[in-house]
Short mmCIF file of C-alpha atoms and ligand atoms in Angstrom, two decimals:
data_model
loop_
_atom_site.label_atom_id
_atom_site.label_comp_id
_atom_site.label_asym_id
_atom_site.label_seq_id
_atom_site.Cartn_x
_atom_site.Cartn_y
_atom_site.Cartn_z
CA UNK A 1 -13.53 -20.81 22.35
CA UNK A 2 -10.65 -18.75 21.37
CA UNK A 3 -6.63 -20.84 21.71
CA UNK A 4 -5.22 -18.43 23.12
CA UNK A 5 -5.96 -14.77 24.27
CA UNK A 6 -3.17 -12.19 25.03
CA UNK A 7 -4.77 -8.96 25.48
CA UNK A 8 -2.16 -6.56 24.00
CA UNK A 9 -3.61 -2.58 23.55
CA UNK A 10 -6.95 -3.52 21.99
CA UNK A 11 -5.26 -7.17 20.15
CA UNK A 12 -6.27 -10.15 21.30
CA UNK A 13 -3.68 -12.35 19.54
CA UNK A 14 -5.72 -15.93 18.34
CA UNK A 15 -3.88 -18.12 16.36
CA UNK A 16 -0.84 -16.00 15.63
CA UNK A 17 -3.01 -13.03 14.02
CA UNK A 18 -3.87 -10.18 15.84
CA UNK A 19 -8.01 -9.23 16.30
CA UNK A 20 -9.33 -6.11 17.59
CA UNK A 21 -11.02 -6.73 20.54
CA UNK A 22 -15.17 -5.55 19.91
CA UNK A 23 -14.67 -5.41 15.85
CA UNK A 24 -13.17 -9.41 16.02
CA UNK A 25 -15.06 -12.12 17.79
CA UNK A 26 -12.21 -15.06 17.82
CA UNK A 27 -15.21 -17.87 18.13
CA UNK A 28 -16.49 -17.00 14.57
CA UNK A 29 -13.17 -16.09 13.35
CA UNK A 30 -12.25 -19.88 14.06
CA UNK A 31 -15.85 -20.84 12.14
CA UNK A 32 -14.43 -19.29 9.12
CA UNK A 33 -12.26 -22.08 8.45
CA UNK A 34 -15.05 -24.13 8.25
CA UNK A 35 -17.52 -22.35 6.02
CA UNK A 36 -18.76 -23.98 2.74
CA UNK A 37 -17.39 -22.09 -0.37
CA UNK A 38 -19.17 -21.97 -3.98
CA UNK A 39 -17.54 -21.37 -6.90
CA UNK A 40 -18.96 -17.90 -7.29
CA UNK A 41 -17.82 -16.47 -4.07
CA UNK A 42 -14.88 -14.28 -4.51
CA UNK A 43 -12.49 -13.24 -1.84
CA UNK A 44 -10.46 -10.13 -1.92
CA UNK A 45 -7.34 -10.43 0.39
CA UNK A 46 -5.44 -7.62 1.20
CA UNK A 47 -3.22 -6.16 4.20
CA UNK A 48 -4.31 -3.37 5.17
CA UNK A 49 -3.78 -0.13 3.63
CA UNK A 50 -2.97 -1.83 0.01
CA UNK A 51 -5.57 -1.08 -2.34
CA UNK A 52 -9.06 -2.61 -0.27
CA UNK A 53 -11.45 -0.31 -0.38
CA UNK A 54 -10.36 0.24 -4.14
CA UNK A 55 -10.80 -3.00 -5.08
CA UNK A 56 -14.52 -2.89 -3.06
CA UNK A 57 -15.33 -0.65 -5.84
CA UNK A 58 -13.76 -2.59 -9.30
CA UNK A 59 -15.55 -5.90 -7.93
CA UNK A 60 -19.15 -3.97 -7.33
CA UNK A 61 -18.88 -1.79 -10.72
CA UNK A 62 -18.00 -4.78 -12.45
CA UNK A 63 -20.75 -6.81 -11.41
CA UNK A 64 -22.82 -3.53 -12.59
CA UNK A 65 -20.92 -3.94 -15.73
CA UNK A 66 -19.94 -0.15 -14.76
CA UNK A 67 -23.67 1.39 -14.22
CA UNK A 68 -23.19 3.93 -10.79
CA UNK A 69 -25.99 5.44 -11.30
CA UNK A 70 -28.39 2.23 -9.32
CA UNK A 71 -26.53 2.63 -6.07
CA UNK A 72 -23.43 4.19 -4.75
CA UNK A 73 -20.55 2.04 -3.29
CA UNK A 74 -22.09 0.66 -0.45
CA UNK A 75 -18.96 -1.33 1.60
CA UNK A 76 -22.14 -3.45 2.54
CA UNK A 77 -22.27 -4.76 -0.99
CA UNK A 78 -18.95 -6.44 -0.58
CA UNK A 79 -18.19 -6.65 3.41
CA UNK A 80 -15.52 -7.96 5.89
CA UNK A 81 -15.87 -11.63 6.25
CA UNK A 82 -13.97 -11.29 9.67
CA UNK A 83 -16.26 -8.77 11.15
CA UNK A 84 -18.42 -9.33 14.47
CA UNK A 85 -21.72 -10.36 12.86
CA UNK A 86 -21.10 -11.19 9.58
CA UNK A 87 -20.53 -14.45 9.22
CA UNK A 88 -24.16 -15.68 9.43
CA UNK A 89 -25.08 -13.48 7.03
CA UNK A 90 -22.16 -15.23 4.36
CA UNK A 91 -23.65 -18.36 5.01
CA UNK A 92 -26.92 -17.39 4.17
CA UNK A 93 -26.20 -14.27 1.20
CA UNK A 94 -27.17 -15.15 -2.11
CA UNK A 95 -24.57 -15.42 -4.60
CA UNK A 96 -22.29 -14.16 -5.91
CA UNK A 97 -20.89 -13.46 -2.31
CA UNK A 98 -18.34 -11.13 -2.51
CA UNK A 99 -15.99 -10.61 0.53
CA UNK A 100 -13.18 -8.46 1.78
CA UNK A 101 -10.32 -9.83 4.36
CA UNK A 102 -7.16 -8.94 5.82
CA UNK A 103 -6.83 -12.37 7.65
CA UNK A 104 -4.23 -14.83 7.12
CA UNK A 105 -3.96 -17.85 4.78
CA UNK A 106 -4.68 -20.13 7.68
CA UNK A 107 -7.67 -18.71 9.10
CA UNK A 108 -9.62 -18.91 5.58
CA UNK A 109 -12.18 -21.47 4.88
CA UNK A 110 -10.11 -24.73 3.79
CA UNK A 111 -11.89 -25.45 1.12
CA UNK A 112 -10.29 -22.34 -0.93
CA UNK A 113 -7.48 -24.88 -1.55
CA UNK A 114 -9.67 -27.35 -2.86
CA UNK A 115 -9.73 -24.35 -6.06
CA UNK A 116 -13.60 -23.36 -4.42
CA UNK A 117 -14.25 -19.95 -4.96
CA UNK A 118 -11.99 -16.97 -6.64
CA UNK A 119 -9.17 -15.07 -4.58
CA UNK A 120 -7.66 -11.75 -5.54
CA UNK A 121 -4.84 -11.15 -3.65
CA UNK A 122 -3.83 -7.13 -3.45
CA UNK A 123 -0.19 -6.18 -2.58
CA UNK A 124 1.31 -3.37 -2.60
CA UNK A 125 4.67 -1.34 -2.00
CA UNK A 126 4.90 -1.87 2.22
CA UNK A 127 7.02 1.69 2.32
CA UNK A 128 3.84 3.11 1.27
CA UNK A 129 1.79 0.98 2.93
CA UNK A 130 3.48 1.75 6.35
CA UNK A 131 2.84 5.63 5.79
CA UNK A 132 -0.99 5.05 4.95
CA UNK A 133 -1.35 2.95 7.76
CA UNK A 134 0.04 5.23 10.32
CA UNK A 135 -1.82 8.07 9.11
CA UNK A 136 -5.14 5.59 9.09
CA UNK A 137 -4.10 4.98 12.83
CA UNK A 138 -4.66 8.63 13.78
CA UNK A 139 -8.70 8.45 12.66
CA UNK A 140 -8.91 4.67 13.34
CA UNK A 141 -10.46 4.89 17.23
CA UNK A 142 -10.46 1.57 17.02
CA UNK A 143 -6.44 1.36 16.66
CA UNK A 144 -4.07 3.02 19.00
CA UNK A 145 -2.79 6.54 18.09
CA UNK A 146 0.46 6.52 17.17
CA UNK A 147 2.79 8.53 19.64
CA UNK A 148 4.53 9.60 16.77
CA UNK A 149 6.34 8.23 13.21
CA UNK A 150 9.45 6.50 14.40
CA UNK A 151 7.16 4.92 17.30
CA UNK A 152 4.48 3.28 14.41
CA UNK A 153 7.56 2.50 12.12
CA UNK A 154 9.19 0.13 14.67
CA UNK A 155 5.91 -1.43 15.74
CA UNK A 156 4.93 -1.71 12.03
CA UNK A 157 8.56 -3.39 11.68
CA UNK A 158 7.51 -6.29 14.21
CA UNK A 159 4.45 -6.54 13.32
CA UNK A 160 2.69 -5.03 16.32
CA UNK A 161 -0.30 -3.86 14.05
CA UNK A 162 -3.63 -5.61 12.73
CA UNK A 163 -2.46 -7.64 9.65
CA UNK A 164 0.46 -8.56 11.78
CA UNK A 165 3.66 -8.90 9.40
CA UNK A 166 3.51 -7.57 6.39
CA UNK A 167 6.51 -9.60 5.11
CA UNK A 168 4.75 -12.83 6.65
CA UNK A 169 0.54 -11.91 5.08
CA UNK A 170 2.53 -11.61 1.80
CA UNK A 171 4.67 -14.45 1.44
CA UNK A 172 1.94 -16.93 3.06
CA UNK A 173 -0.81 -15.75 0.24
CA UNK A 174 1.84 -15.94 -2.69
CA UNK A 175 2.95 -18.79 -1.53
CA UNK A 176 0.09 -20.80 -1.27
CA UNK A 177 -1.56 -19.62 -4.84
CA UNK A 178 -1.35 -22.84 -6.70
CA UNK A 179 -3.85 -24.36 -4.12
CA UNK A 180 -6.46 -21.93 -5.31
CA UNK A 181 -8.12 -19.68 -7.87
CA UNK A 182 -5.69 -17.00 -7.46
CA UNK A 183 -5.42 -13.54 -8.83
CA UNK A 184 -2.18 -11.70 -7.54
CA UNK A 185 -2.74 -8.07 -8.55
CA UNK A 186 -0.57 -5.19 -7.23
CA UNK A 187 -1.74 -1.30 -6.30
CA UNK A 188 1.05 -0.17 -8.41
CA UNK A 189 -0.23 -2.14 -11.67
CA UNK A 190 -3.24 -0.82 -10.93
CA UNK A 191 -1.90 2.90 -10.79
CA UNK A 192 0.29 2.46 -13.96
CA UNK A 193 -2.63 0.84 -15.67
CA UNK A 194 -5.92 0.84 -14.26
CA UNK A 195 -7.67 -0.52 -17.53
CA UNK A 196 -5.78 -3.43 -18.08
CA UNK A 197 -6.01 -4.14 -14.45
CA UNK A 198 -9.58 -4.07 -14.78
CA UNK A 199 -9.67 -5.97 -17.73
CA UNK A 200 -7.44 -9.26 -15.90
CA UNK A 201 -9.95 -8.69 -12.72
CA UNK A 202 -12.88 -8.95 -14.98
CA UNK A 203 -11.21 -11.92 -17.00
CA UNK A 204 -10.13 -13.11 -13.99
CA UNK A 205 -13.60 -13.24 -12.67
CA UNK A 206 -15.28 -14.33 -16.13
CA UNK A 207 -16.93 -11.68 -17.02
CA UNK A 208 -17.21 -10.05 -20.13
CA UNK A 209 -17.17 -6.68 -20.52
CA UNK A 210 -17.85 -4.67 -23.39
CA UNK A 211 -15.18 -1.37 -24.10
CA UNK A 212 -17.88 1.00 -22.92
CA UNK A 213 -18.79 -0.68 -19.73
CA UNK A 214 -14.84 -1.24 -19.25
CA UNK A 215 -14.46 2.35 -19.56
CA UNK A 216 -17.08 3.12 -17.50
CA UNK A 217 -15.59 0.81 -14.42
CA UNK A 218 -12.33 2.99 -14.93
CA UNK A 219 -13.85 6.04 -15.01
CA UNK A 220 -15.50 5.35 -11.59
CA UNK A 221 -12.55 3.52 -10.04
CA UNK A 222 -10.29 6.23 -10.32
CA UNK A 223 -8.48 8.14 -7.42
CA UNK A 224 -9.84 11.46 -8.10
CA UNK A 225 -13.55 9.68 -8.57
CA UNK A 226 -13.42 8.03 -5.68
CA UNK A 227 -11.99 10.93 -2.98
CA UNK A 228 -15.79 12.53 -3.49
CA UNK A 229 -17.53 9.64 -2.59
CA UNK A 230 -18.70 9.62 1.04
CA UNK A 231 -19.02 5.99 0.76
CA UNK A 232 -15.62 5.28 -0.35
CA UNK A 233 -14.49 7.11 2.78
CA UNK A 234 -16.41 5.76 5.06
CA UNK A 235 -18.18 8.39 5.95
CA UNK A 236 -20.98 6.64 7.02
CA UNK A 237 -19.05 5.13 10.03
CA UNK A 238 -20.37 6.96 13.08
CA UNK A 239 -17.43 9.05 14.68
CA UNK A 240 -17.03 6.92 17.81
CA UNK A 241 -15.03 4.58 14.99
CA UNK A 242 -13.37 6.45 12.32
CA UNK A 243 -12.90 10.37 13.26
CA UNK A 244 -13.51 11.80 10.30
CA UNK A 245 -12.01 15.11 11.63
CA UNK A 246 -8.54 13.42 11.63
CA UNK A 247 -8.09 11.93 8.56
CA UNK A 248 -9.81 10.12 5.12
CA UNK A 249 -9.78 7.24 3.37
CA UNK A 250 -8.57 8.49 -0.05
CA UNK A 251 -5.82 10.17 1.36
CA UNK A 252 -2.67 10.25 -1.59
CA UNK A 253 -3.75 7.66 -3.54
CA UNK A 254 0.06 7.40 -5.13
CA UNK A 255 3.22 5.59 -5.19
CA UNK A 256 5.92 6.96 -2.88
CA UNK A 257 4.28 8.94 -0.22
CA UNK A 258 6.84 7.55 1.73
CA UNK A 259 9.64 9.60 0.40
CA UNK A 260 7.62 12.71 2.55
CA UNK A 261 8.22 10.64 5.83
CA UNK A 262 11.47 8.04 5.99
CA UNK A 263 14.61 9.22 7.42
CA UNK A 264 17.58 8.37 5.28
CA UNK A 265 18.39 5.86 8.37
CA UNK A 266 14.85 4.52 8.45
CA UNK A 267 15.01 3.32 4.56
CA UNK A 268 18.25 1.72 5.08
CA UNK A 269 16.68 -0.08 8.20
CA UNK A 270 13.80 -1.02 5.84
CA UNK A 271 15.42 -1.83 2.65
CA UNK A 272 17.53 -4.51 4.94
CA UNK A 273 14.36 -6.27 6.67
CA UNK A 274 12.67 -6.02 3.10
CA UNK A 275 15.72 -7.76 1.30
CA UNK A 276 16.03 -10.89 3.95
CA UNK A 277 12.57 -11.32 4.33
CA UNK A 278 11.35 -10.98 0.17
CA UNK A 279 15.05 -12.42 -0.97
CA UNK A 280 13.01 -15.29 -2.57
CA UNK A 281 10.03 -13.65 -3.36
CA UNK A 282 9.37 -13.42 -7.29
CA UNK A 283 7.55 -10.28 -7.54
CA UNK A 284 9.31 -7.12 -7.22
CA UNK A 285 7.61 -3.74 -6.32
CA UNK A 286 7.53 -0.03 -7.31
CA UNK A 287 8.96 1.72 -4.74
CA UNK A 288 8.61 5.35 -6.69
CA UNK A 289 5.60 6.84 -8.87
CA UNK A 290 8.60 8.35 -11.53
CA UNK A 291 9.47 5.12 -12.12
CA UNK A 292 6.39 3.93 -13.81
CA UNK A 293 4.90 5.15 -17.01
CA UNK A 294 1.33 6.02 -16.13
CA UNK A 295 -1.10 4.82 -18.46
CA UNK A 296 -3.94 7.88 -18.42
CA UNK A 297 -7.20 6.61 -18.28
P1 A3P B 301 -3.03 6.38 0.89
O1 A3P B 301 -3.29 6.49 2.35
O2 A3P B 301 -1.57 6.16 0.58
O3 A3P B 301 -3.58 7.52 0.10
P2 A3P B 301 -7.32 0.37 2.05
O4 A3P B 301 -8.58 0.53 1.27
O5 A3P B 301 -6.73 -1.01 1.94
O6 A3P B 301 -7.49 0.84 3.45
O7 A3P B 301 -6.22 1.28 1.35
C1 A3P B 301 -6.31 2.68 1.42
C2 A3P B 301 -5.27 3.25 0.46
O8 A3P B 301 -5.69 3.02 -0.90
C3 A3P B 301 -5.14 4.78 0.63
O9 A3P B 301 -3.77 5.08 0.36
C4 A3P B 301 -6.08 5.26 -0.47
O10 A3P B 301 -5.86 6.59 -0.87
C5 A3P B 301 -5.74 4.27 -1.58
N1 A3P B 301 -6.77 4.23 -2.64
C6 A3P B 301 -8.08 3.96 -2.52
N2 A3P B 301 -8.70 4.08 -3.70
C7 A3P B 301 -7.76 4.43 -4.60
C8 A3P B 301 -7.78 4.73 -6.01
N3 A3P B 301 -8.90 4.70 -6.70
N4 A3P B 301 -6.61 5.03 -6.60
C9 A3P B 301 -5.46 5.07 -5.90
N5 A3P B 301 -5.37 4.83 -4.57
C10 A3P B 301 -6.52 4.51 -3.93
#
């Protein structure tokens, strides 16, 4: 049974985190928790918007050691732990199990922190990751449309979105890394330098990869790669979920989208929030793609 239930738009809000009511059931969220973990699962934590769906596709192509050409991305190949149905079929998948989240330290099986099983942990700039997500809210039918920008800003600010707090998913993960086999990774690293980001991922993950199969990960990981492939978009989610009409998956793909859709009074609002909440955090972001040197792959 479910601690508490506050129906909110489609939330129900169980155990601090809000789950969308018919994608979320909160009975097996809570089983989670529980689940055995083997040392070859591998658990790739993001909120939302920051880099998921990309990192779907490193994990696959690098258990293919970079061959495409068996199967396309399938998200079924590395699926949503939380989802309605899935969690019978972790229990029973074959290894290696490879898993997608957005949930919350605490709502993870427990024996992660016991150093069970490999976490890669995906952050990435939350200026950017606000404007993705409000743009993913317009063909998300599952998520309330947005009335407009200033309207998803504020609610993004409290945390009035799936994934909750941005500030909050962040600092719990980080903060909670020498517990586990942890891999903090960010979407900007990865858009400076895809290579060497694949190269720690696969290192990460133990697996050895020769400089052609390395290249050949790369080469299929990339932005412009990626936009033409229906499964990277989703496009195989029936319309009654995602409308494909109103938006896509590989949208930008860059750093600094937000530039297009801050007021000068919004980034001031959001450089304040960002600087008490992250004051101790270690890691600092890119806010701005001209302030990286891309690495072309
Ligand atoms: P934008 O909306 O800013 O373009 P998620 O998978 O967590 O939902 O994240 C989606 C975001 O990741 C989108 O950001 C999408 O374009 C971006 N993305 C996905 N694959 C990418 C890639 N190969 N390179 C750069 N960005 C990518």
């Amino acid at each position: 049974m479910a601690s508490s239930s506050d129906f909110k738009y489609n939330f129900v809000s169980h155990k601090g985190f809000n789950l969308i009511s018919g994608t979320h059931d909160p009975a097996e969220v809570d089983a989670i928790c529980n689940y055995e973990v083997r040392d070859s699962d591998v658990f790739v934590v993001t909120y939302p918007k920051s880099g998921t769906i990309w990192m779907q596709q490193i994990l696959r192509l690098i258990e293919a050691k970079g061959d495409l050409t068996s199967e396309e991305l399938n998200s079924d190949q590395v699926p949503w732990i939380e989802l309605q149905g899935k969690g019978k079929e972790f229990v029973e998948a074959p290894s290696p199990r490879l898993r997608v989240t957005h949930l919350p330290y605490h709502l993870m099986p427990h024996a992660l922190s016991q150093k069970k099983g490999k976490v890669i942990y995906v952050a990435r700039n939350p200026k950017d990751v606000l404007v993705s997500y409000f743009h993913f809210h317009k063909f998300a039918t599952m998520l309330e449309t947005p009335k407009d920008f200033n309207h998803f800003f504020e609610k993004f600010i409290r945390g009035d979105v799936y994934g909750n707090s941005w500030f909050e998913h962040t600092k719990s993960w980080y903060a909670h890394q020498d517990n586990m086999q942890f891999l903090f990774i960010t979407y900007e690293e990865m858009i400076q330098d895809l290579r060497s980001s694949v190269k720690r991922i696969s290192s990460f993950l133990g697996k050895n990869l020769t400089d052609a199969q390395l290249t050949e990960v790369v080469k299929h990981s990339t932005f412009k790669n990626m936009r033409v492939i229906p499964q990277a978009n989703y496009e195989m989610v029936p319309d009654d979920l995602l409308n494909h009409h109103n938006g896509k998956f590989m949208r930008k793909g860059t750093i600094g989208d937000w530039k297009n859709h801050f007021t000068v009074n919004q980034n001031e609002i959001f450089d304040q929030i960002f600087q008490k909440e992250m004051k101790e955090f270690p890691v600092s972001f890119v806010w701005d793609i001209k302030d990286i040197e891309q690495i072309t792959v």
